[in-house]
CSV table of C-alpha atoms and ligand atoms in Angstrom, one decimal:
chain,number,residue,atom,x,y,z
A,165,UNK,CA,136.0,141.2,111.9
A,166,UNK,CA,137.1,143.4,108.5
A,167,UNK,CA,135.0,143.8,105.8
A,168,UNK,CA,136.3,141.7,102.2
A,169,UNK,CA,137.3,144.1,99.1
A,170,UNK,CA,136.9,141.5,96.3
A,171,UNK,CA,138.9,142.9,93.6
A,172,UNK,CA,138.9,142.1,89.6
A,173,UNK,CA,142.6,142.0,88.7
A,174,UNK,CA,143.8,141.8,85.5
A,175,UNK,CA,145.5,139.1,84.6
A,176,UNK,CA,146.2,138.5,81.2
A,177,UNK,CA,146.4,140.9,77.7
A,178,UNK,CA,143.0,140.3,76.2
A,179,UNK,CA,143.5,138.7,72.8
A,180,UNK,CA,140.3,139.5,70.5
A,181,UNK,CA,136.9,139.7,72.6
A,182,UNK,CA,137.6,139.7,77.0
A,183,UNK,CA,137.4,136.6,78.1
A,184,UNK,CA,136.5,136.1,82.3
A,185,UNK,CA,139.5,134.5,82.3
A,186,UNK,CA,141.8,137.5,81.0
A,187,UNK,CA,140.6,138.7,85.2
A,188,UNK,CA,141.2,136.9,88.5
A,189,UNK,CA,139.0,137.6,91.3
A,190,UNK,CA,140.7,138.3,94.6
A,191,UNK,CA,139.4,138.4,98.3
A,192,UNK,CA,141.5,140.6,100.3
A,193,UNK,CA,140.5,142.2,103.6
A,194,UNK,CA,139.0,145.9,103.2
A,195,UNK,CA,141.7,148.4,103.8
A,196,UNK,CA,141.8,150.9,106.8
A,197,UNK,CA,142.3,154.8,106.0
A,198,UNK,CA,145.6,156.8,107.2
A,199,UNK,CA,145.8,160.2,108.1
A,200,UNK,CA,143.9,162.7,106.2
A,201,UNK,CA,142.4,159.7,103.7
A,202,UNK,CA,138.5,158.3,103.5
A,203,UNK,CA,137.4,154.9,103.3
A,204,UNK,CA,134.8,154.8,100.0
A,205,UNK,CA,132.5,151.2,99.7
A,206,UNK,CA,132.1,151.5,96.0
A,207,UNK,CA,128.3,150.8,94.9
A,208,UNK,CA,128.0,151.2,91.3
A,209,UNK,CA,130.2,151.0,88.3
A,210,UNK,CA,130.5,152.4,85.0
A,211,UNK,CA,131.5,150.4,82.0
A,212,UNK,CA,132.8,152.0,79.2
A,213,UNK,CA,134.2,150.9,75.5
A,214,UNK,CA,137.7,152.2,76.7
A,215,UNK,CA,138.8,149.8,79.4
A,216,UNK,CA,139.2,147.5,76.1
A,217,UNK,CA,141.9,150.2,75.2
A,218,UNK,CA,143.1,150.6,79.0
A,219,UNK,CA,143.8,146.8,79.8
A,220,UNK,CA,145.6,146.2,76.3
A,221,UNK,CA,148.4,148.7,75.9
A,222,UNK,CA,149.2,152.7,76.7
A,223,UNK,CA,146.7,155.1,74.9
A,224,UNK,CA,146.2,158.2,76.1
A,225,UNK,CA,146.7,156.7,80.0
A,226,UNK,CA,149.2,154.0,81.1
A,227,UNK,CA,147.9,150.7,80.2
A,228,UNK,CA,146.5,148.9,83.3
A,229,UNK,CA,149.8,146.7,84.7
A,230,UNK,CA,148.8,142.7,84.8
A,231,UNK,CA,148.2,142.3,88.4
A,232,UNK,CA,146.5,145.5,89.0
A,233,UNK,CA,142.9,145.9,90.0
A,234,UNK,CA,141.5,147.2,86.3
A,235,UNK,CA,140.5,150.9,86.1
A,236,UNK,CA,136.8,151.7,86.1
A,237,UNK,CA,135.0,154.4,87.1
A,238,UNK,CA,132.4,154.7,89.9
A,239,UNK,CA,130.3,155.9,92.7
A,240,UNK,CA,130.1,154.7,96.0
A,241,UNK,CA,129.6,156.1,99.7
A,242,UNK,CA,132.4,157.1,102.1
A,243,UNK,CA,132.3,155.0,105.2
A,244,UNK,CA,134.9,155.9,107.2
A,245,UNK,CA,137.0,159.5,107.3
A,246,UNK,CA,140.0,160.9,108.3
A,247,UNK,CA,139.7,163.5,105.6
A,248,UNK,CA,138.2,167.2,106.4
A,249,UNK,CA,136.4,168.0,103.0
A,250,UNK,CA,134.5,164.2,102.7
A,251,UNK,CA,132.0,163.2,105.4
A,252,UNK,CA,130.9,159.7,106.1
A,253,UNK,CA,127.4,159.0,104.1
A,254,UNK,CA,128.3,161.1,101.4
A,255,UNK,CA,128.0,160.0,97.8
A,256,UNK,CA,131.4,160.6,95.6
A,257,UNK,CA,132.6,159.7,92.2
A,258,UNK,CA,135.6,158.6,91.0
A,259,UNK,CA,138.0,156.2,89.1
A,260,UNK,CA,137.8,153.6,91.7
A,261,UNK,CA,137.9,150.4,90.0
A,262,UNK,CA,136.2,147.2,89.9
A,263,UNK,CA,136.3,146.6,93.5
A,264,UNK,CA,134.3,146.9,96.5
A,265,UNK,CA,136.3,149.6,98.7
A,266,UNK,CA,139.3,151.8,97.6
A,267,UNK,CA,141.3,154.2,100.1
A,268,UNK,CA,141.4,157.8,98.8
A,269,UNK,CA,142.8,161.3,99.8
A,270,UNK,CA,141.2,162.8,97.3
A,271,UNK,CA,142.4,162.1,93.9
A,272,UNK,CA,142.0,158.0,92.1
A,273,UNK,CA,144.4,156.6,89.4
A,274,UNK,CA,143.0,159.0,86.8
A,275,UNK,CA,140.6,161.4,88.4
A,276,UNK,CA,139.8,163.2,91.7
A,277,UNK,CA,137.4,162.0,93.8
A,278,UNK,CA,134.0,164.7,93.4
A,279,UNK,CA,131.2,164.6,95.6
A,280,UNK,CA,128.0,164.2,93.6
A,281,UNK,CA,125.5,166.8,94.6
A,282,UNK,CA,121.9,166.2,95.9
A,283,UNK,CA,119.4,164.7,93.9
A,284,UNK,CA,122.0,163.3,91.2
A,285,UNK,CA,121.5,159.7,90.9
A,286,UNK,CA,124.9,157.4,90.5
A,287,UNK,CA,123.2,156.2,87.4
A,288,UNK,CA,123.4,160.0,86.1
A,289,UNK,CA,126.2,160.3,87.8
A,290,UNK,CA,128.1,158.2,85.9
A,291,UNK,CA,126.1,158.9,83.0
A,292,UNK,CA,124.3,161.2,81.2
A,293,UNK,CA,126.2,163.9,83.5
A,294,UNK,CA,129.5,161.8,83.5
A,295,UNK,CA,132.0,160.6,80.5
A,296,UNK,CA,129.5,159.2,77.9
A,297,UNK,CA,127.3,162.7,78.5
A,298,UNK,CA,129.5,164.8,78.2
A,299,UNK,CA,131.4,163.4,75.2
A,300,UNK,CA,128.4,163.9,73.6
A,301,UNK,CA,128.0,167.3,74.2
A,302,UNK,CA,131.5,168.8,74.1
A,303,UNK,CA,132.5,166.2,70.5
A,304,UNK,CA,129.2,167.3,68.8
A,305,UNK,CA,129.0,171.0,69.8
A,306,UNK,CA,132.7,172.1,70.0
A,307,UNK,CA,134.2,169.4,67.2
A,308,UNK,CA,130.9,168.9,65.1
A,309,UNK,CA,129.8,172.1,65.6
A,310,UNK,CA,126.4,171.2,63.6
A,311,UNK,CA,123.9,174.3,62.9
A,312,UNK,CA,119.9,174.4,62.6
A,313,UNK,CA,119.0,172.7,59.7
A,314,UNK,CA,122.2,170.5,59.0
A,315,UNK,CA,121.9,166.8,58.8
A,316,UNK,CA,123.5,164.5,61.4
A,317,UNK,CA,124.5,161.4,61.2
A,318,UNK,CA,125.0,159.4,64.3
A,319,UNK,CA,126.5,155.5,64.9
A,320,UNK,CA,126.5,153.7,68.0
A,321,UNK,CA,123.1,155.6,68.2
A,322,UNK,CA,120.9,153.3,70.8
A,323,UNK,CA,124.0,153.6,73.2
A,324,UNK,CA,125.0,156.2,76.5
A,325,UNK,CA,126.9,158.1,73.8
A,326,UNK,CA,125.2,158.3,70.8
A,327,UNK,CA,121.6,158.8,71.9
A,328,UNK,CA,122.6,161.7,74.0
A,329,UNK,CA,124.2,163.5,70.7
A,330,UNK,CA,120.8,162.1,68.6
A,331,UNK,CA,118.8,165.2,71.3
A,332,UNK,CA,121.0,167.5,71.5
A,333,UNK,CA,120.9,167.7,67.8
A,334,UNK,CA,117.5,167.8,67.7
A,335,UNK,CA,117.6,170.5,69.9
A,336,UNK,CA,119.5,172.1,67.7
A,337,UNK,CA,117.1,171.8,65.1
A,338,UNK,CA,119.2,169.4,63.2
A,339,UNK,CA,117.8,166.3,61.3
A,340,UNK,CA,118.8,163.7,62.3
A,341,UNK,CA,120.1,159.8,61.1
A,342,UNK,CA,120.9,157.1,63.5
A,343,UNK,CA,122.5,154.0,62.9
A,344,UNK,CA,122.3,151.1,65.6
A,345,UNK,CA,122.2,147.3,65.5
A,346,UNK,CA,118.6,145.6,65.3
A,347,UNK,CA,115.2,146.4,65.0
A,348,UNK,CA,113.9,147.1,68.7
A,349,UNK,CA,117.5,149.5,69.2
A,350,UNK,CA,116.5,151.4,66.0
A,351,UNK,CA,112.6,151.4,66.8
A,352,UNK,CA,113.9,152.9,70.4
A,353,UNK,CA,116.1,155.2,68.8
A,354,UNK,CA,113.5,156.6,66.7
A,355,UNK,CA,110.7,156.4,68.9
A,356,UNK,CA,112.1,158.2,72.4
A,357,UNK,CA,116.0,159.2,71.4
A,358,UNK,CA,113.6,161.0,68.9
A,359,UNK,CA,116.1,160.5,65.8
A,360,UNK,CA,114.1,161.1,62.1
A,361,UNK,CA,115.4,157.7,60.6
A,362,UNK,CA,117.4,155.0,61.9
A,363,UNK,CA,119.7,152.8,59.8
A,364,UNK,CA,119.8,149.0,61.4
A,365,UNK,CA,123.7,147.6,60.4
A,366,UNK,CA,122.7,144.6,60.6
A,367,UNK,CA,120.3,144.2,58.0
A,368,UNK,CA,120.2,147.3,55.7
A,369,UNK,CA,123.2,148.1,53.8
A,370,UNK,CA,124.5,151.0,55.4
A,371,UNK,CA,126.1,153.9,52.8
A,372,UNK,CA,123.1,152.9,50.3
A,373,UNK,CA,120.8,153.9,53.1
A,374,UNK,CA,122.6,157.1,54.1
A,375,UNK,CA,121.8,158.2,50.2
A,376,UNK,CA,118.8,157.7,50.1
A,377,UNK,CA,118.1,159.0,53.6
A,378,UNK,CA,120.6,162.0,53.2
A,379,UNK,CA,120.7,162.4,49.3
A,380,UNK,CA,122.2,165.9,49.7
A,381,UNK,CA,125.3,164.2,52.1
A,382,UNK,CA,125.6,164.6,56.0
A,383,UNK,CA,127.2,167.8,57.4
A,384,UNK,CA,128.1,165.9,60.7
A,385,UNK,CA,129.0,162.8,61.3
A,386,UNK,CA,129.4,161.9,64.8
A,387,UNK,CA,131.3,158.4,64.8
A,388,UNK,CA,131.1,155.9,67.5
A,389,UNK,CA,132.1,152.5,65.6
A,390,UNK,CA,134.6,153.2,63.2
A,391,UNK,CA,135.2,150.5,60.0
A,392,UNK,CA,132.5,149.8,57.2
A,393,UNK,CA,130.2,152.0,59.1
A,394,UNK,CA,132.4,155.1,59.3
A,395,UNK,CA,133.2,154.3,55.5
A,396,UNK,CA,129.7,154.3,54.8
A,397,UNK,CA,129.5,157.3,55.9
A,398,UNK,CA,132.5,159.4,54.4
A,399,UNK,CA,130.9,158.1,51.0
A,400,UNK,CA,128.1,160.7,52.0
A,401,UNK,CA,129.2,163.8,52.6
A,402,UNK,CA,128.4,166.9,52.2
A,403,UNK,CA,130.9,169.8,51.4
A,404,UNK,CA,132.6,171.1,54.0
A,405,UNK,CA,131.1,168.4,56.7
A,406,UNK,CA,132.9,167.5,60.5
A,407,UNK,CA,133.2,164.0,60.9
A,408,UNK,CA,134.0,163.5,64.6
A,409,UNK,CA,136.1,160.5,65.4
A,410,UNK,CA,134.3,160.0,69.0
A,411,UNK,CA,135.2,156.6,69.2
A,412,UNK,CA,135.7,153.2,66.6
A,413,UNK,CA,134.5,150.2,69.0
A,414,UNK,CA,134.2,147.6,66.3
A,415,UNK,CA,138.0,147.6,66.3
A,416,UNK,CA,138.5,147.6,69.8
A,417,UNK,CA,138.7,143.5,70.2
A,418,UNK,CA,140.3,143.3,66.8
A,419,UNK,CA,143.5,142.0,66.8
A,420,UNK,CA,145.0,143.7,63.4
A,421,UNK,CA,142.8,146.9,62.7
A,422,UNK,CA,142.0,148.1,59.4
A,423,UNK,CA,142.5,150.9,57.2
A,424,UNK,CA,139.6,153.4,55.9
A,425,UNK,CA,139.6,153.0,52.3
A,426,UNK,CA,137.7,156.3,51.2
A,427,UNK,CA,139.7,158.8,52.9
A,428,UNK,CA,139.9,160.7,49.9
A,429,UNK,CA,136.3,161.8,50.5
A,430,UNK,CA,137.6,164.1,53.0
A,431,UNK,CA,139.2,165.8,50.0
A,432,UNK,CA,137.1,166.0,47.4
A,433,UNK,CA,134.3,167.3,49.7
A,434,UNK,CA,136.7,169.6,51.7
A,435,UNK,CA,135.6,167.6,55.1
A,436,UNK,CA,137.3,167.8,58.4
A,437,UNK,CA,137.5,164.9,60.6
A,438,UNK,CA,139.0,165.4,64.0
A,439,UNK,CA,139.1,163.1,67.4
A,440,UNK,CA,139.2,164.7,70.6
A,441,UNK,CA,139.4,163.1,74.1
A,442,UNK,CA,136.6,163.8,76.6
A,443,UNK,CA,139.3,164.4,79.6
A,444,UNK,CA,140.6,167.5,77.8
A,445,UNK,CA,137.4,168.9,78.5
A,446,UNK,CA,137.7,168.6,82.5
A,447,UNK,CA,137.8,172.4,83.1
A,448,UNK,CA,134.6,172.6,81.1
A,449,UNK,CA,132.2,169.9,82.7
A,450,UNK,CA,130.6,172.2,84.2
A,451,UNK,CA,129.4,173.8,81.5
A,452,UNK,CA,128.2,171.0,80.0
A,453,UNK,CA,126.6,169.0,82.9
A,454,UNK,CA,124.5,172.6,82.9
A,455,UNK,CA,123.8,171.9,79.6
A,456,UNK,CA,122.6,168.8,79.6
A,457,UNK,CA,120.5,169.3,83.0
A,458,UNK,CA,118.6,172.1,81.5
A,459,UNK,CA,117.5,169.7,78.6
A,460,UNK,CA,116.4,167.3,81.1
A,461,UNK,CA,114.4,169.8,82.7
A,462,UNK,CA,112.6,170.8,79.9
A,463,UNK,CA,111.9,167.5,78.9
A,464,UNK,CA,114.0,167.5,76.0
A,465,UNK,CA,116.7,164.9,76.6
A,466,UNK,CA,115.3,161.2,77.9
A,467,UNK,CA,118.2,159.0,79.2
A,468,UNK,CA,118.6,155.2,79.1
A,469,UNK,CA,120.5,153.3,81.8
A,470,UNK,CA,121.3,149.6,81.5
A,471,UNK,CA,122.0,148.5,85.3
A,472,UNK,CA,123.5,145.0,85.5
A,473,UNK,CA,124.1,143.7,89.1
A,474,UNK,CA,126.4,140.9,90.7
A,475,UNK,CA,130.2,141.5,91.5
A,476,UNK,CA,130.7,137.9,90.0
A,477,UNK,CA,129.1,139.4,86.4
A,478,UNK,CA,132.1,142.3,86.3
A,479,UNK,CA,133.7,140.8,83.2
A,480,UNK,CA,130.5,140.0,81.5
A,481,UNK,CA,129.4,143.1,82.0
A,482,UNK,CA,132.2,144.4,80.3
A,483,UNK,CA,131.4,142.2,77.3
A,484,UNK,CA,127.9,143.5,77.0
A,485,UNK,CA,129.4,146.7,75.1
A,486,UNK,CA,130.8,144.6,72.4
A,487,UNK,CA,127.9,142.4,72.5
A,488,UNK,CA,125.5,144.8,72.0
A,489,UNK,CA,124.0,143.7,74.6
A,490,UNK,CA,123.2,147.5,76.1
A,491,UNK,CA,120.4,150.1,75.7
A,492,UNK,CA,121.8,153.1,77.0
A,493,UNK,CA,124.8,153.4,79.7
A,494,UNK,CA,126.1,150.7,81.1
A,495,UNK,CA,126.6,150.0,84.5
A,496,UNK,CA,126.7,147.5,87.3
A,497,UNK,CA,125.0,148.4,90.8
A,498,UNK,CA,127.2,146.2,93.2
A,499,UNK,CA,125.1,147.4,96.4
A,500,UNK,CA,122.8,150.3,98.0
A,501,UNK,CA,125.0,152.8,100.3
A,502,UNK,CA,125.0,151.3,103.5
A,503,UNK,CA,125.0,154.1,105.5
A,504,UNK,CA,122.4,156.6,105.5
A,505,UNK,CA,123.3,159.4,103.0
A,506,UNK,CA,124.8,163.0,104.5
B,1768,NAP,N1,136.7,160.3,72.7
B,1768,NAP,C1,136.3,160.2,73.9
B,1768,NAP,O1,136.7,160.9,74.8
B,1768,NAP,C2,135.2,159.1,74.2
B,1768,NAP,C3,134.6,159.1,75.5
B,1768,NAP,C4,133.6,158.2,75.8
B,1768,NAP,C5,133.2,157.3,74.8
B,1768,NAP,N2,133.9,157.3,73.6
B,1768,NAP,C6,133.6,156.3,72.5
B,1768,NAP,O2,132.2,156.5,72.2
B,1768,NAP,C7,131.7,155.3,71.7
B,1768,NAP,C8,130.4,154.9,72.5
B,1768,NAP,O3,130.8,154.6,73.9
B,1768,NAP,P1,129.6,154.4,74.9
B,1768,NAP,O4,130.3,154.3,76.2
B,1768,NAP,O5,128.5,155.4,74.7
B,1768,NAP,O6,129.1,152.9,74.6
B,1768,NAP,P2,127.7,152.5,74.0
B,1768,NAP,O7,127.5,153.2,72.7
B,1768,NAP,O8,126.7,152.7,75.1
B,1768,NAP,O9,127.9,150.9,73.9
B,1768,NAP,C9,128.6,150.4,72.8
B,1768,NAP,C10,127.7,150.1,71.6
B,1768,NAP,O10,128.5,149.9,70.5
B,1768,NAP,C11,127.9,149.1,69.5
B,1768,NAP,N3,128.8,148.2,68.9
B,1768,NAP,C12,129.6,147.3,69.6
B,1768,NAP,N4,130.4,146.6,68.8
B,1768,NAP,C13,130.0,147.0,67.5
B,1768,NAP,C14,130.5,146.7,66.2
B,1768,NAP,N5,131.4,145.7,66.0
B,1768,NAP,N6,129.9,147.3,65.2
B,1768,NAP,C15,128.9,148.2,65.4
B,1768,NAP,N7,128.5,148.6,66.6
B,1768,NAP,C16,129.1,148.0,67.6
B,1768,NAP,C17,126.7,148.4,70.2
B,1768,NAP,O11,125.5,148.9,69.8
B,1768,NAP,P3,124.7,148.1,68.6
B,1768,NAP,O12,123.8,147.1,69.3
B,1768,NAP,O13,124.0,149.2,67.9
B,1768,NAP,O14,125.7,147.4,67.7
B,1768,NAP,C18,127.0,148.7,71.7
B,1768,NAP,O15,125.7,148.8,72.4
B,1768,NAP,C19,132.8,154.2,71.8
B,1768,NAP,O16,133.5,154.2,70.6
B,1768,NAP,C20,133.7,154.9,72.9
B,1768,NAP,O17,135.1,154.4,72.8
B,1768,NAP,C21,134.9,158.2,73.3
């Protein structure tokens, strides 16, 4: 009897906000590994703002082809081996997908397969010491580059991103301004991300709020939503601030972006705004999962993780990010390892 890999294909161009029905769900039978390949049972997935990006057209990888099982990233355990550096039990990371086994020798779609060392969860895994960690780190200390006493200014600030770059800008002695969507996201933001204010979106209006918060301007601003908000905040800066262009997510579902209308703020401040791409960084994750770790250790850095669960809620899950539906990362556990671990 083989195991079933269900699999989340995609099957249509998402037009606007994903629908369930831009996927098909598949049952195929679990595939066997060749020589010198592993077998990994995928447990937990990691859901991220750019698979909107991924599943719509090339960016900076090949769009995912319509048919294809749509590009995530993940942990899982590896079940069966014919490979001589992974063991069956271990825990690995990797871009696996949304599905429930994938066949490896080493290297996924967009990313080698790493084993995750002892004592790191999946959820950190794919977490705080994963993607949305480590954009934090290496977009606010090696684009932002914020010193003790500047003012930061962070969107998207209740989510895996954002409330990562909130502490480590306190712990650079920074003040610091969040801006999130809704009262309990803000209250959280303020109360354990440890941010000095927090700006709710929905009901505050947004640049007049910076002013009065930030009177002097902002010397960073690290930008995860992009539109109204980012031009709320170019309409506040200080001389010679960093705007980092993380990420714009309220135009990821929109169909005909917009422009930024006060651009010219860059000039007359003499401001530098710069995007980066996390993967650039690869060579350096080490650096900056040590980073991070020590921050954890010294109880500096708290971390929320939003754990959905149910295969059948992949695509909802998904939605949750545009939603706003998440506190923290977001991820889906599909099972425990069902092996015991090596
Ligand atoms: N450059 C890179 O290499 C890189 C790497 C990773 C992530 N990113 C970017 O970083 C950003 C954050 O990613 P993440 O994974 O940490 O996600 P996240 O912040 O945990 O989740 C997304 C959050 O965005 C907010 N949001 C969604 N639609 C919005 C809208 N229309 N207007 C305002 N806010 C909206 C929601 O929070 P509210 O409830 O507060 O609205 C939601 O919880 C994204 O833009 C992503 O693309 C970039």
């Amino acid at each position: 009897m083989t195991d079933t890999n269900r699999r989340w294909l995609l099957a249509a161009r998402p037009h606007g906000m994903v629908k369930d029905t831009d996927f098909k769900l598949v049952h195929e039978p679990a595939p066997e590994p060749g020589p010198g390949e592993f077998l990994v049972r995928v447990t937990h997935l990691s859901f991220d703002p750019t698979q909107r990006g991924w599943i719509t057209a090339d960016t900076y990888l090949p769009a995912v082809k319509i048919g294809d099982v749509v590009r995530a990233g993940g942990v899982g355990q590896v079940v069966k081996s014919n490979h001589p550096g992974f063991k069956v039990g271990q825990l690995v990371q990797g871009g696996f997908g949304w599905q429930d086994y994938f066949v490896s020798s080493g290297m996924t779609e967009f990313m080698p397969v790493s084993i995750l060392h002892p004592g790191v969860t999946p959820e950190q895994a794919l977490g705080v010491f994963g993607i949305t960690g480590l954009t934090a780190y290496f977009g606010l200390t090696d684009v932002g580059k914020p010193v003790a006493g500047d003012t930061v200014l962070v969107s998207g600030a209740a989510g895996a991103t954002g409330s990562v770059v909130i502490q480590l800008a306190k712990a650079l002695g920074c003040r610091v301004i969040g801006i999130a969507g809704g009262p309990d996201k803000c209250g959280w933001v303020t109360s354990v991300a440890g941010a000095d204010a927090c700006i709710d979106y929905k009901s505050e209006n947004v640049a007049r709020r910076i002013k009065e918060l930030a009177p002097k301007g902002v010397n960073v601003v690290f930008e995860n939503v992009g539109g109204e908000i980012l031009e709320a905040a170019l309409m506040n800066l200080a001389q010679r601030a960093r705007v980092v262009l993380c990420g714009g997510i309220s135009s990821y579902n929109e169909v005909e972006p917009t422009g930024i209308r006060p651009y010219m703020q860059l000039t007359v401040t003499r401001s530098r705004m710069e995007g980066f791409i996390i993967l650039d960084y690869a060579a350096r994750y080490a650096e900056g999962v040590m980073a991070l770790s020590k921050l954890i250790a010294e109880g500096k850095l708290k971390v929320a993780d939003d754990v959905q669960t149910g295969f059948e809620n992949v695509p909802a899950t998904l939605r949750r990010l545009f939603e706003g539906k998440n506190l923290g990362k977001q991820l889906l556990k599909i099972t425990d390892p069902p092996l015991p671990l090596a």
